[in-house]
Amino acid sequence: MAEGPTITTIAERAGVSIASVSRVLNGLPTREETVRRVLAAADELGYVPNAVARSLKSRRTLQVAFAMADIGNPVYVAMIRQIQPVLKAAGYRLVLHSTDADVAEEIDVLRSLGERYADGMIMSPLRVTDDHLKAITAARAPVVIIGSVPEGTPVDNVRADSGTGVRLALDHLYALGRRRIGFVDGPLDTVPGAARLAAYRDALHALGLPYDEDLVEIGDFYRTDGAAAAARLLRRAGDVDALMCANDLIALGAYDVLRRAGRRIPADVAVVGMDDTDLAAVAWPALTSVCLGSAERGRAAAELLLDRLRDRERPPRVVMVPPRLVTRASTEGGP
Amino acid sequence: MAEGPTITTIAERAGVSIASVSRVLNGLPTREETVRRVLAAADELGYVPNAVARSLKSRRTLQVAFAMADIGNPVYVAMIRQIQPVLKAAGYRLVLHSTDADVAEEIDVLRSLGERYADGMIMSPLRVTDDHLKAITAARAPVVIIGSVPEGTPVDNVRADSGTGVRLALDHLYALGRRRIGFVDGPLDTVPGAARLAAYRDALHALGLPYDEDLVEIGDFYRTDGAAAAARLLRRAGDVDALMCANDLIALGAYDVLRRAGRRIPADVAVVGMDDTDLAAVAWPALTSVCLGSAERGRAAAELLLDRLRDRERPPRVVMVPPRLVTRASTEGGP
DNA sequence: GAGCCTGCTGTAAACGTTTACGGGAGTGGC
DNA sequence: GCCACTCCCGTAAACGTTTACAGCAGGCTC
């Protein structure tokens, strides 16, 4: 693993200056003969340009960072699957950050953009604090947020409409004759947690159903927490005939609990998840889930970022991805 | 977004030379008063060191790349989940490459290490061609391979023992009284595909069962391909009473086909997957799967790479992660 | 043949760090 | 009062590129 060839090596070998080498390699107009000699030398030496040196000079790293809470959640994988090819087509590499939804760590990641290791960042935070907003606007590289930020925040932003999503789900459950619809949510200090609970109340109201505290439980957006919360709910409100869950992992946790309690899905209790991850289709019975367009949101975020990198001055945009209910076996038939 | 402060800016502000600034920021011995002034200036200016410039000088990027076939496969996610924290603790960032198991692209990724954007790479190739081996040994940065490479290849290497894994599964099925055990494999030109088929034959032989071509089908390591292959197998060998699948995705594809064909799992057909991904636990009935230690392999690979980065001269190591059968509902009870 | 393009190339500076080297100020010994 | 030594610090080079600028050779116009 000897030290690799640089344009200096090539220059010596070809008997020209490093400027000429650089010009040839970048396709700038050069005399035929020089081009030939340089390319030959480069080829013989197996030259590969040094990305770091190039970045230093050009002030672009051709890297984009993606920060999410937990790569174990298939939602983020779905996003990455779309983000990656879009970035790659534009010549960018993807740097990954898993933050565990830790606020301090997210702020840290944003601040780390000051090190200039990436030209921009896509971030999908669960919580959006004032510190986030400050860090985002102070960031030394463009940031695109997947998730809602306060109205008027000057930042490119891709949103799902989980409110409407919850509404779709509850309408569906209501149409099936379910009237005791429980709700298992994630933490209320997260953006989706708060939005989904509000949407749940609104949807009940619109349907003329009472809001019953016993039907609501708060856990976290993981399977085990979902299971624990569902268990508490079931203990308090044994007559529940449907469970709306704030994401698919929670729904799968609920599955476990319902089964252990001897409740049939969907005959006794219908279940709806959110995010429509791969898990929903794999689960049995297959899980009805509100598709919040993770894939589309990923792609949109990548495109927003690329546009932004091309033009820093353009006004920030908000892309809204509409929800869609994907009905499966977990909500078939009446009670 | 004005141009950020550099050590030159700090130097002017503090009235010292850039050398002193650098020394202070790197904790080299310096006079108390100078330290104070520099730190104050750096603080006021909100200085963040430029990672690119530092990399150019130090010849280290503090980045590690991870290349895998498809981030949609939970196996790789399980690996990343372990790789990420290990690298992070050592101060490295993770750069992601999804190669679609395309040989040319994998070679390309290896070659791209010549650009020096990463200090090393972890790669999990499905196929290992001569070109791979050449590219790996010629790579301009250390590479750790997850998966088997030919004996004696001078490269750090983490292996699963899928042969023993298949053997465990078949012993288990045999013990349950299954005698017509089908095998749904991935492409035979992949390392795991070939190894698993060989192991299947050996295991049958050891159990005194005949090898029946009708019981073997080749698809690809995705769910839809697995389903198609399982359907073909079912058509040819309707009396199959167990299906060994070369990974979990294939097994889930087989689930769909079996259900559509009205076969009960496991009563009519027992099913075993491989990799023991999250999907196995989510599926219904829960899927018995051979755990090949993806998480452990990820961690081991990250540690091998870090060790290698610390000492280029150490002899290459091979880490073997033993398989383990995780039995679940898909293989309960006799036929 | 002077002057002027045109086409190509080399020199050198710059990007933001780290670091080898040498110099200046201060101290102590003689 | 000179030398030796120590402690800090500044100058400058280096990492591998890109690029502004200037210079040179040759051909053209008058």
XYZ file of C-alpha atoms (C1' of nucleotides) in Angstrom:
730
model
C 0.000 0.000 0.000
C 2.543 2.569 -1.164
C 1.624 6.223 -1.304
C -0.637 6.698 -4.267
C 0.099 8.699 -7.381
C -0.889 12.373 -7.362
C -1.121 14.845 -10.169
C 2.498 15.690 -9.387
C 3.546 12.120 -10.126
C 1.614 12.225 -13.354
C 3.091 15.579 -14.276
C 6.622 14.271 -13.871
C 5.894 11.153 -15.822
C 4.218 12.993 -18.660
C 6.737 15.787 -18.617
C 4.177 18.539 -18.149
C 3.079 20.790 -15.299
C 0.505 19.882 -12.706
C -1.757 22.561 -14.134
C -1.855 20.774 -17.441
C -2.593 17.489 -15.730
C -5.453 19.052 -13.863
C -6.780 20.616 -17.025
C -6.687 17.370 -18.930
C -8.344 15.437 -16.148
C -11.080 18.030 -15.932
C -11.638 18.078 -19.652
C -10.525 21.656 -20.218
C -9.288 22.452 -23.729
C -5.740 21.206 -24.171
C -3.506 20.222 -27.036
C -4.158 16.724 -28.334
C -0.632 15.522 -27.681
C -0.653 16.703 -24.076
C -3.978 15.052 -23.449
C -2.623 11.786 -24.756
C 0.511 11.895 -22.660
C -1.310 12.818 -19.472
C -3.999 10.219 -19.884
C -1.407 7.571 -20.632
C 0.577 8.457 -17.526
C -2.534 8.577 -15.370
C -3.585 5.231 -16.673
C -0.228 3.569 -16.144
C -0.022 4.887 -12.610
C -3.583 3.932 -11.777
C -4.304 7.441 -10.696
C -7.436 8.184 -8.669
C -8.129 11.785 -7.704
C -8.036 12.573 -4.011
C -11.539 13.536 -2.940
C -10.321 15.298 0.187
C -7.956 17.634 -1.603
C -10.584 18.342 -4.189
C -13.117 19.106 -1.485
C -10.796 21.466 0.273
C -10.316 23.488 -2.847
C -13.845 23.287 -4.200
C -15.560 23.646 -0.836
C -17.883 20.794 -1.691
C -17.655 17.341 -0.194
C -20.236 15.618 -2.359
C -21.571 14.125 0.832
C -25.005 14.465 2.369
C -25.884 13.383 5.883
C -29.112 11.755 6.981
C -30.046 11.854 10.637
C -32.861 9.800 12.036
C -33.926 8.443 15.404
C -33.314 4.757 14.912
C -32.307 2.856 11.858
C -34.067 -0.148 13.353
C -37.392 1.414 12.449
C -38.338 0.349 8.913
C -39.790 3.789 8.233
C -36.329 5.234 8.066
C -35.078 2.373 5.977
C -37.867 3.084 3.511
C -36.705 6.685 3.391
C -33.079 5.746 2.911
C -33.992 3.432 0.085
C -35.296 6.415 -1.831
C -32.812 8.983 -0.666
C -29.788 6.929 -1.584
C -30.414 6.526 -5.328
C -31.440 10.157 -5.771
C -28.263 11.362 -4.117
C -26.121 8.844 -5.897
C -27.441 9.922 -9.275
C -26.365 13.436 -8.400
C -22.923 12.224 -7.321
C -23.376 12.449 -3.579
C -22.501 9.950 -0.908
C -24.727 9.291 2.098
C -23.479 9.627 5.673
C -25.657 8.079 8.357
C -26.468 9.282 11.842
C -28.635 7.399 14.307
C -29.546 9.750 17.138
C -31.865 7.686 19.333
C -34.203 10.675 19.157
C -31.925 12.330 21.682
C -32.326 16.087 21.459
C -28.801 16.924 22.551
C -27.421 14.496 20.026
C -29.517 15.905 17.229
C -28.341 19.395 18.015
C -24.818 18.041 18.046
C -25.246 16.503 14.643
C -26.537 19.780 13.276
C -23.643 21.619 14.785
C -21.213 19.101 13.362
C -22.150 20.363 9.923
C -19.785 23.186 10.807
C -16.966 20.722 10.289
C -17.936 20.787 6.642
C -17.841 17.079 6.160
C -21.145 17.245 4.294
C -22.743 19.707 1.926
C -26.158 19.321 3.448
C -28.322 17.271 5.744
C -31.690 15.594 5.816
C -33.030 15.214 9.302
C -36.125 13.511 10.602
C -36.483 14.591 14.234
C -39.199 13.290 16.513
C -39.055 16.309 18.727
C -38.609 19.823 17.420
C -37.479 22.122 20.191
C -36.458 25.753 20.049
C -32.887 24.571 20.217
C -33.525 22.538 17.092
C -34.870 25.518 15.244
C -31.968 27.667 16.312
C -29.473 24.977 15.350
C -31.163 24.450 11.999
C -31.109 28.064 10.977
C -27.589 28.482 12.331
C -26.344 25.351 10.568
C -23.434 25.922 8.240
C -25.028 23.835 5.490
C -28.566 23.498 4.169
C -30.885 21.248 6.132
C -34.099 19.613 4.979
C -36.469 18.489 7.680
C -38.729 15.484 7.283
C -41.553 16.160 9.688
C -43.420 19.270 10.674
C -41.761 22.461 11.810
C -43.608 25.544 13.044
C -45.285 27.583 10.336
C -42.956 30.127 8.828
C -39.699 28.440 9.799
C -37.417 29.241 6.892
C -36.395 25.708 6.037
C -37.168 23.153 3.356
C -39.617 20.757 4.830
C -41.413 17.552 3.887
C -44.517 16.751 5.850
C -46.849 13.868 6.228
C -50.391 14.650 7.224
C -50.827 12.253 10.064
C -53.901 14.146 11.235
C -55.818 13.261 8.115
C -54.283 9.810 8.337
C -55.781 9.200 11.760
C -59.053 10.514 10.465
C -59.040 8.057 7.559
C -58.388 5.215 9.938
C -61.104 6.161 12.375
C -63.654 6.657 9.621
C -62.797 3.204 8.409
C -63.163 1.655 11.848
C -66.417 3.487 12.404
C -67.763 2.228 9.089
C -66.987 -1.268 10.287
C -69.237 -0.668 13.275
C -66.527 -0.183 15.872
C -67.457 2.290 18.564
C -64.956 1.684 21.359
C -61.831 2.722 19.535
C -58.703 2.846 21.655
C -55.599 4.830 20.849
C -52.029 3.849 21.664
C -49.748 6.796 21.138
C -46.089 7.665 21.412
C -44.706 10.367 23.714
C -46.737 13.567 23.696
C -43.670 15.756 23.577
C -42.904 14.467 20.107
C -44.398 16.160 17.075
C -46.153 13.068 15.733
C -47.263 11.989 19.197
C -48.991 15.287 19.870
C -50.440 15.615 16.371
C -51.879 12.141 16.352
C -53.554 12.462 19.702
C -55.165 15.744 18.653
C -56.296 14.142 15.405
C -57.756 11.233 17.349
C -59.852 13.556 19.472
C -61.001 15.540 16.477
C -61.914 12.431 14.549
C -63.939 11.052 17.461
C -65.722 14.355 17.715
C -66.497 14.410 14.008
C -67.912 10.924 14.287
C -70.033 11.856 17.260
C -68.158 9.495 19.582
C -67.242 10.536 23.119
C -63.600 11.020 24.111
C -62.846 8.531 26.850
C -59.554 8.863 28.711
C -59.551 5.171 29.503
C -59.217 4.454 25.820
C -55.951 6.331 25.456
C -52.498 5.144 26.422
C -49.089 6.660 25.901
C -45.982 4.570 25.361
C -43.104 5.035 22.990
C -42.659 4.331 19.302
C -41.147 0.883 19.859
C -42.684 -2.519 19.889
C -42.129 -3.343 23.543
C -43.398 0.023 24.740
C -46.377 -0.382 22.464
C -47.112 -3.756 23.992
C -46.905 -2.408 27.524
C -49.175 0.510 26.720
C -51.682 -1.721 24.965
C -51.706 -4.013 27.987
C -52.503 -1.106 30.301
C -55.257 0.044 27.985
C -56.778 -3.388 27.789
C -56.821 -3.637 31.551
C -58.611 -0.330 31.890
C -60.989 -0.645 28.965
C -61.781 -4.302 28.438
C -64.595 -3.508 26.044
C -62.365 -1.932 23.421
C -63.247 -3.185 19.941
C -60.596 -1.418 17.899
C -57.071 -0.113 18.453
C -55.586 2.767 16.581
C -51.809 2.694 16.984
C -49.459 5.596 16.356
C -47.098 3.439 14.334
C -46.663 -0.101 13.075
C -44.251 -1.148 15.795
C -46.764 -0.201 18.454
C -49.447 -2.093 16.552
C -47.314 -5.216 16.505
C -46.750 -4.857 20.214
C -50.519 -4.651 20.594
C -50.883 -7.820 18.523
C -48.826 -9.730 21.062
C -50.869 -8.449 23.964
C -54.216 -9.076 22.294
C -53.251 -12.609 21.434
C -52.080 -13.323 24.920
C -55.388 -11.952 26.196
C -57.248 -14.275 23.865
C -58.733 -11.512 21.732
C -59.126 -12.332 18.081
C -57.927 -9.884 15.458
C -60.022 -8.479 13.881
C -63.125 -10.290 15.115
C -62.834 -8.967 18.683
C -60.467 -6.102 18.208
C -59.563 -4.476 14.912
C -56.084 -2.964 14.750
C -54.685 -0.163 12.632
C -51.056 0.871 12.472
C -49.292 3.821 10.937
C -46.395 4.166 8.476
C -47.336 1.129 6.419
C -43.907 -0.421 6.807
C -42.937 -3.787 5.400
C -43.846 -5.240 8.745
C -47.524 -4.458 8.195
C -47.701 -6.755 5.202
C -45.710 -9.476 6.936
C -47.676 -9.534 10.141
C -50.538 -11.948 10.564
C -53.253 -11.031 10.218
C -51.841 -8.486 7.807
C -51.998 -5.091 9.423
C -54.165 -2.299 8.116
C -51.954 0.757 8.231
C -52.011 4.420 7.362
C -49.409 4.969 4.692
C -47.699 8.252 5.372
C -45.608 7.965 2.243
C -42.200 7.375 3.820
C -40.735 6.479 0.475
C -42.132 9.558 -1.210
C -41.067 11.726 1.678
C -37.547 10.389 1.429
C -37.367 11.072 -2.265
C -38.916 14.509 -1.898
C -36.457 15.422 0.844
C -33.514 14.355 -1.270
C -34.780 16.387 -4.176
C -35.429 19.437 -2.066
C -31.906 19.226 -0.764
C -30.373 18.861 -4.198
C -32.355 21.850 -5.433
C -31.217 23.816 -2.457
C -27.600 22.863 -3.067
C -27.952 24.144 -6.614
C -29.449 27.416 -5.489
C -29.042 28.698 -1.955
C -31.290 31.661 -2.534
C -34.514 30.005 -3.559
C -37.321 30.402 -1.053
C -37.834 27.427 1.258
C -40.495 25.017 0.185
C -42.887 22.762 2.019
C -43.872 19.492 0.415
C -46.941 17.808 1.762
C -47.380 14.087 1.172
C -50.997 12.960 1.531
C -51.800 9.914 3.644
C -53.536 6.858 2.352
C -55.218 4.041 4.228
C -54.023 0.580 3.278
C -56.631 -1.857 4.480
C -55.647 -5.385 5.257
C -56.926 -8.308 7.248
C -56.620 -6.675 10.672
C -59.734 -4.634 10.003
C -61.961 -6.983 8.103
C -65.611 -7.530 8.919
C -67.813 -6.231 11.726
C -67.519 -6.976 15.451
C -24.201 31.973 5.882
C -20.984 33.990 5.790
C -17.671 32.230 5.378
C -16.841 30.617 8.660
C -13.971 31.468 10.963
C -10.682 29.649 10.420
C -7.620 29.421 12.573
C -6.377 32.473 10.670
C -9.358 34.490 11.857
C -8.723 33.323 15.392
C -5.045 34.101 15.127
C -5.747 37.688 14.088
C -8.300 38.153 16.803
C -6.089 36.724 19.509
C -2.984 38.414 18.182
C -0.981 35.227 17.837
C 0.173 33.035 14.952
C -1.865 30.280 13.397
C 0.649 27.806 14.737
C -0.169 28.839 18.268
C -3.867 28.566 17.587
C -3.413 25.079 16.263
C -1.307 24.111 19.242
C -3.831 25.411 21.711
C -6.729 23.711 19.967
C -4.834 20.460 19.939
C -3.871 20.717 23.567
C -0.133 21.022 23.010
C 1.797 22.741 25.800
C 1.396 26.502 25.548
C 1.646 29.454 27.848
C -1.426 29.956 30.015
C -2.109 33.441 28.736
C -1.993 32.373 25.087
C -4.330 29.495 25.748
C -6.789 31.840 27.328
C -6.719 34.327 24.500
C -7.044 31.709 21.787
C -9.883 29.879 23.457
C -11.706 33.135 24.047
C -11.347 34.142 20.407
C -12.397 30.713 19.178
C -15.389 30.809 21.424
C -16.501 34.273 20.396
C -16.190 33.405 16.742
C -17.979 30.085 17.106
C -15.065 28.309 15.527
C -15.501 24.756 14.298
C -12.473 23.023 12.794
C -12.708 22.130 9.130
C -12.722 18.363 8.854
C -11.684 18.413 5.218
C -8.566 20.476 5.746
C -7.673 18.384 8.734
C -8.133 15.215 6.713
C -5.942 16.462 3.926
C -3.106 17.102 6.296
C -3.563 14.116 8.566
C -4.451 11.678 5.799
C -7.336 10.366 7.833
C -10.977 11.089 7.119
C -12.493 9.518 10.204
C -14.998 7.924 7.890
C -15.719 4.276 7.281
C -17.833 2.949 4.444
C -20.244 0.059 4.618
C -21.282 -1.628 1.401
C -24.112 -4.110 1.255
C -26.502 -5.499 -1.324
C -29.734 -3.918 -0.229
C -30.541 -1.866 2.777
C -34.107 -3.123 2.475
C -32.969 -6.459 3.868
C -33.211 -6.349 7.669
C -30.037 -8.403 7.951
C -27.997 -5.436 6.896
C -29.934 -3.128 9.134
C -29.103 -5.410 12.038
C -25.444 -5.149 11.081
C -25.556 -1.385 10.769
C -27.161 -1.096 14.159
C -24.062 -2.641 15.674
C -21.484 -1.144 13.372
C -22.647 2.407 13.876
C -22.139 2.717 17.644
C -18.776 0.959 17.561
C -17.505 3.333 14.911
C -19.029 6.335 16.558
C -17.342 5.550 19.841
C -14.046 5.555 17.979
C -14.875 8.854 16.320
C -15.733 7.575 12.868
C -18.675 8.435 10.656
C -20.485 5.826 8.569
C -20.893 6.176 4.807
C -23.468 3.915 3.201
C -23.394 2.107 -0.115
C -26.243 -0.010 -1.452
C -24.925 -2.030 -4.383
C -27.891 -4.194 -5.412
C -25.424 -7.080 -5.263
C -24.124 -5.860 -8.591
C -20.573 -7.099 -9.075
C -19.454 -4.187 -11.219
C -20.821 -1.770 -8.695
C -19.121 -3.511 -5.810
C -15.810 -3.403 -7.613
C -16.452 0.262 -8.270
C -17.091 0.939 -4.634
C -13.865 -0.791 -3.707
C -11.994 1.202 -6.285
C -13.567 4.396 -5.046
C -11.629 3.929 -1.835
C -8.760 5.296 -3.894
C -10.445 8.667 -3.644
C -9.595 8.515 0.034
C -12.966 9.624 1.253
C -12.907 6.846 3.845
C -10.222 5.247 5.980
C -11.605 1.786 5.520
C -14.548 -0.251 4.391
C -16.760 -3.059 5.565
C -18.285 -4.981 2.719
C -20.794 -7.770 2.681
C -20.800 -9.139 -0.865
C -23.121 -11.889 -2.016
C -20.818 -12.932 -4.786
C -17.068 -13.082 -4.428
C -15.433 -13.152 -7.815
C -11.776 -13.036 -8.736
C -12.306 -9.397 -9.579
C -13.506 -8.855 -6.046
C -10.431 -10.455 -4.593
C -8.164 -8.436 -6.808
C -10.012 -5.236 -5.985
C -9.921 -5.997 -2.285
C -6.207 -6.606 -2.113
C -5.544 -3.656 -4.390
C -7.821 -1.351 -2.400
C -6.122 1.750 -1.090
C -7.670 1.334 2.350
C -8.270 -1.646 4.597
C -11.331 -3.719 3.857
C -13.157 -6.127 6.139
C -15.372 -8.678 4.473
C -18.517 -10.008 6.081
C -19.012 -13.350 4.410
C -16.659 -16.062 3.332
C -13.653 -15.500 1.132
C -11.388 -18.247 -0.210
C -9.040 -19.760 2.344
C -5.811 -17.819 2.598
C -7.085 -14.547 1.183
C -5.150 -11.963 3.161
C -8.073 -9.980 4.442
C -9.911 -9.530 7.714
C -13.014 -11.581 7.494
C -16.129 -12.322 9.541
C -17.973 -15.477 8.687
C -21.219 -17.057 9.543
C -21.381 -20.807 9.364
C -24.487 -21.243 7.301
C -23.546 -24.843 6.581
C -23.889 -25.800 10.222
C -26.944 -23.585 10.333
C -28.698 -25.571 7.637
C -27.690 -28.719 9.432
C -29.251 -27.526 12.680
C -32.472 -26.714 10.878
C -32.686 -30.038 9.087
C -31.931 -31.992 12.248
C -34.740 -30.096 13.908
C -37.191 -30.807 11.097
C -36.180 -34.442 11.036
C -36.734 -34.730 14.745
C -40.246 -33.408 14.173
C -40.849 -36.297 11.830
C -40.585 -34.366 8.562
C -39.128 -36.406 5.749
C -39.991 -34.494 2.581
C -37.962 -31.389 3.277
C -37.851 -28.889 0.430
C -35.194 -26.264 -0.035
C -35.719 -22.807 -1.507
C -32.361 -21.244 -2.242
C -30.965 -18.027 -3.650
C -28.771 -17.858 -6.747
C -26.106 -20.549 -6.888
C -23.445 -18.126 -8.034
C -23.629 -16.383 -4.682
C -21.490 -17.562 -1.819
C -24.369 -18.218 0.585
C -26.501 -19.735 -2.182
C -23.864 -22.278 -3.057
C -22.881 -23.000 0.534
C -26.430 -23.530 1.675
C -27.319 -25.912 -1.106
C -24.213 -27.962 -0.404
C -25.073 -27.992 3.270
C -28.612 -29.088 2.467
C -27.325 -32.082 0.503
C -24.864 -33.005 3.207
C -27.464 -32.724 5.905
C -29.887 -34.937 3.999
C -27.139 -37.458 3.529
C -26.250 -37.439 7.192
C -29.896 -37.994 8.050
C -30.170 -40.842 5.610
C -32.685 -39.033 3.430
C -32.465 -39.129 -0.366
C -31.633 -36.004 -2.350
C -34.590 -35.267 -4.588
C -34.177 -32.601 -7.263
C -37.871 -31.884 -7.222
C -37.530 -30.645 -3.687
C -35.065 -27.909 -4.599
C -35.840 -24.560 -6.146
C -33.643 -21.573 -6.866
C -34.920 -18.011 -6.726
C -33.343 -14.897 -5.338
C -32.955 -13.546 -1.834
C -36.082 -11.404 -2.006
C -39.606 -12.064 -0.910
C -41.253 -12.098 -4.327
C -38.611 -14.360 -5.838
C -38.908 -16.610 -2.834
C -42.664 -16.830 -3.362
C -42.285 -17.691 -7.038
C -39.706 -20.356 -6.295
C -41.805 -21.837 -3.522
C -44.795 -21.965 -5.870
C -42.781 -23.900 -8.451
C -41.560 -26.271 -5.813
C -45.043 -26.856 -4.503
C -46.281 -27.642 -7.978
C -43.558 -30.209 -8.529
C -43.496 -31.754 -5.100
C -46.936 -31.500 -3.623
C -46.088 -33.875 -0.802
C -43.512 -31.603 0.751
C -43.922 -31.425 4.520
C -41.244 -28.898 5.373
C -39.521 -25.991 3.660
C -36.020 -24.877 4.442
C -35.529 -21.355 3.084
C -32.198 -19.680 2.444
C -33.280 -16.510 4.188
C -36.218 -14.987 6.016
C -37.504 -13.018 3.065
C -37.759 -16.188 0.998
C -39.530 -17.892 3.889
C -42.097 -15.115 4.054
C -42.665 -15.436 0.328
C -43.206 -19.141 0.903
C -45.728 -18.303 3.645
C -47.851 -16.426 1.121
C -47.763 -19.280 -1.358
C -48.517 -21.941 1.220
C -51.469 -20.017 2.543
C -52.856 -19.451 -0.897
C -52.488 -23.185 -1.520
C -54.397 -23.905 1.657
C -51.475 -25.541 3.459
C -51.361 -24.962 7.158
C -48.132 -23.850 8.791
C -46.742 -25.815 10.515
C -49.342 -28.581 10.553
C -48.999 -29.379 6.847
C -45.736 -27.714 6.056
C -43.160 -26.568 8.582
C -41.065 -23.600 7.505
C -37.594 -22.505 8.541
C -35.934 -19.249 7.527
C -32.408 -17.962 7.883
C -30.907 -14.805 9.378
C -33.422 -14.525 12.194
C -34.379 -10.984 11.280
C -37.033 -8.970 13.076
C -39.451 -10.185 10.459
C -39.215 -13.739 11.774
C -40.645 -12.740 15.117
C -43.324 -10.579 13.542
C -44.578 -13.112 11.048
C -47.485 -15.330 11.925
C -47.006 -18.051 12.741
C -43.707 -16.812 14.108
C -40.941 -18.115 11.894
C -38.333 -20.545 13.110
C -35.071 -19.209 11.785
C -31.396 -19.947 11.823
C -29.700 -17.045 13.536
C -26.461 -16.351 11.765
C -25.527 -13.631 14.208
C -25.897 -10.594 11.971
C -25.601 -8.279 14.918
C -22.485 -10.002 16.199
C -20.991 -10.119 12.756
C -21.570 -6.414 12.350
C -19.898 -5.634 15.625
C -17.025 -7.997 14.954
C -16.440 -6.467 11.544
C -16.377 -2.963 12.970
C -13.894 -4.038 15.607
C -11.681 -5.843 13.140
C -11.602 -2.723 11.018
C -10.760 -0.460 13.934
C -7.954 -2.782 14.979
C -6.677 -2.809 11.454
C -6.757 0.979 11.280
C -4.674 1.085 14.426
C -2.138 -1.364 13.075
C -1.781 -2.048 9.381
C 0.763 -4.759 9.905
C -1.118 -7.197 12.064
C -1.900 -10.464 10.362
C -5.419 -10.742 8.946
C -7.902 -12.447 11.189
C -10.953 -14.558 10.567
C -13.801 -14.368 13.033
C -16.323 -17.155 12.946
C -19.756 -16.557 14.401
C -21.559 -19.792 15.230
C -25.167 -20.271 14.104
C -28.027 -20.915 16.422
C -31.493 -22.257 15.687
C -34.300 -20.087 17.026
C -37.402 -22.230 17.084
C -40.782 -20.631 16.843
C -44.313 -21.570 15.903
C -43.602 -22.376 12.267
C -42.039 -25.671 13.276
C -44.151 -26.829 16.147
C -45.565 -30.331 16.441
C -45.453 -33.322 14.083
C -47.104 -33.651 10.688
C 9.175 43.284 -39.842
C 6.383 45.345 -36.163
C 2.285 44.470 -33.814
C -1.445 41.587 -32.511
C -4.076 37.586 -31.914
C -4.677 32.826 -30.666
C -3.681 28.673 -28.459
C -1.292 26.379 -25.125
C 1.345 25.891 -21.006
C 3.821 26.831 -16.659
C 4.187 29.431 -12.177
C 2.232 30.342 -8.133
C -1.376 31.137 -4.972
C -5.124 29.389 -2.566
C -8.271 26.133 0.225
C -7.505 25.263 6.184
C -4.981 22.539 8.706
C -0.544 20.419 11.197
C 4.204 20.520 12.325
C 9.475 20.889 11.686
C 12.550 24.283 12.518
C 14.727 28.156 14.238
C 14.860 32.457 16.871
C 14.133 35.495 20.892
C 13.625 36.259 25.671
C 14.633 34.943 30.009
C 17.358 32.394 33.540
C 21.378 30.529 35.726
C 26.334 29.370 36.027
C 30.877 30.673 35.505
C 29.518 39.679 30.374
C 29.410 35.374 27.952
C 27.567 30.786 27.217
C 24.185 27.237 27.683
C 19.741 25.985 28.394
C 14.641 26.361 28.555
C 10.343 27.899 27.170
C 7.352 29.945 23.799
C 6.266 31.321 19.685
C 6.332 32.600 14.653
C 7.709 31.356 9.829
C 7.116 28.410 6.386
C 6.349 24.115 4.223
C 3.360 20.497 3.361
C -1.040 17.706 2.291
C -3.336 17.353 -3.312
C -6.138 19.879 -5.772
C -7.996 24.035 -8.862
C -7.369 28.230 -11.228
C -5.889 33.250 -12.131
C -2.378 35.071 -14.499
C 1.381 35.666 -17.339
C 4.460 34.136 -20.839
C 5.797 31.967 -25.030
C 5.514 30.428 -29.860
C 3.519 30.725 -34.094
C 0.645 32.730 -37.551
C -1.719 36.567 -39.325
C -2.443 41.492 -40.802
C -0.734 45.646 -42.376
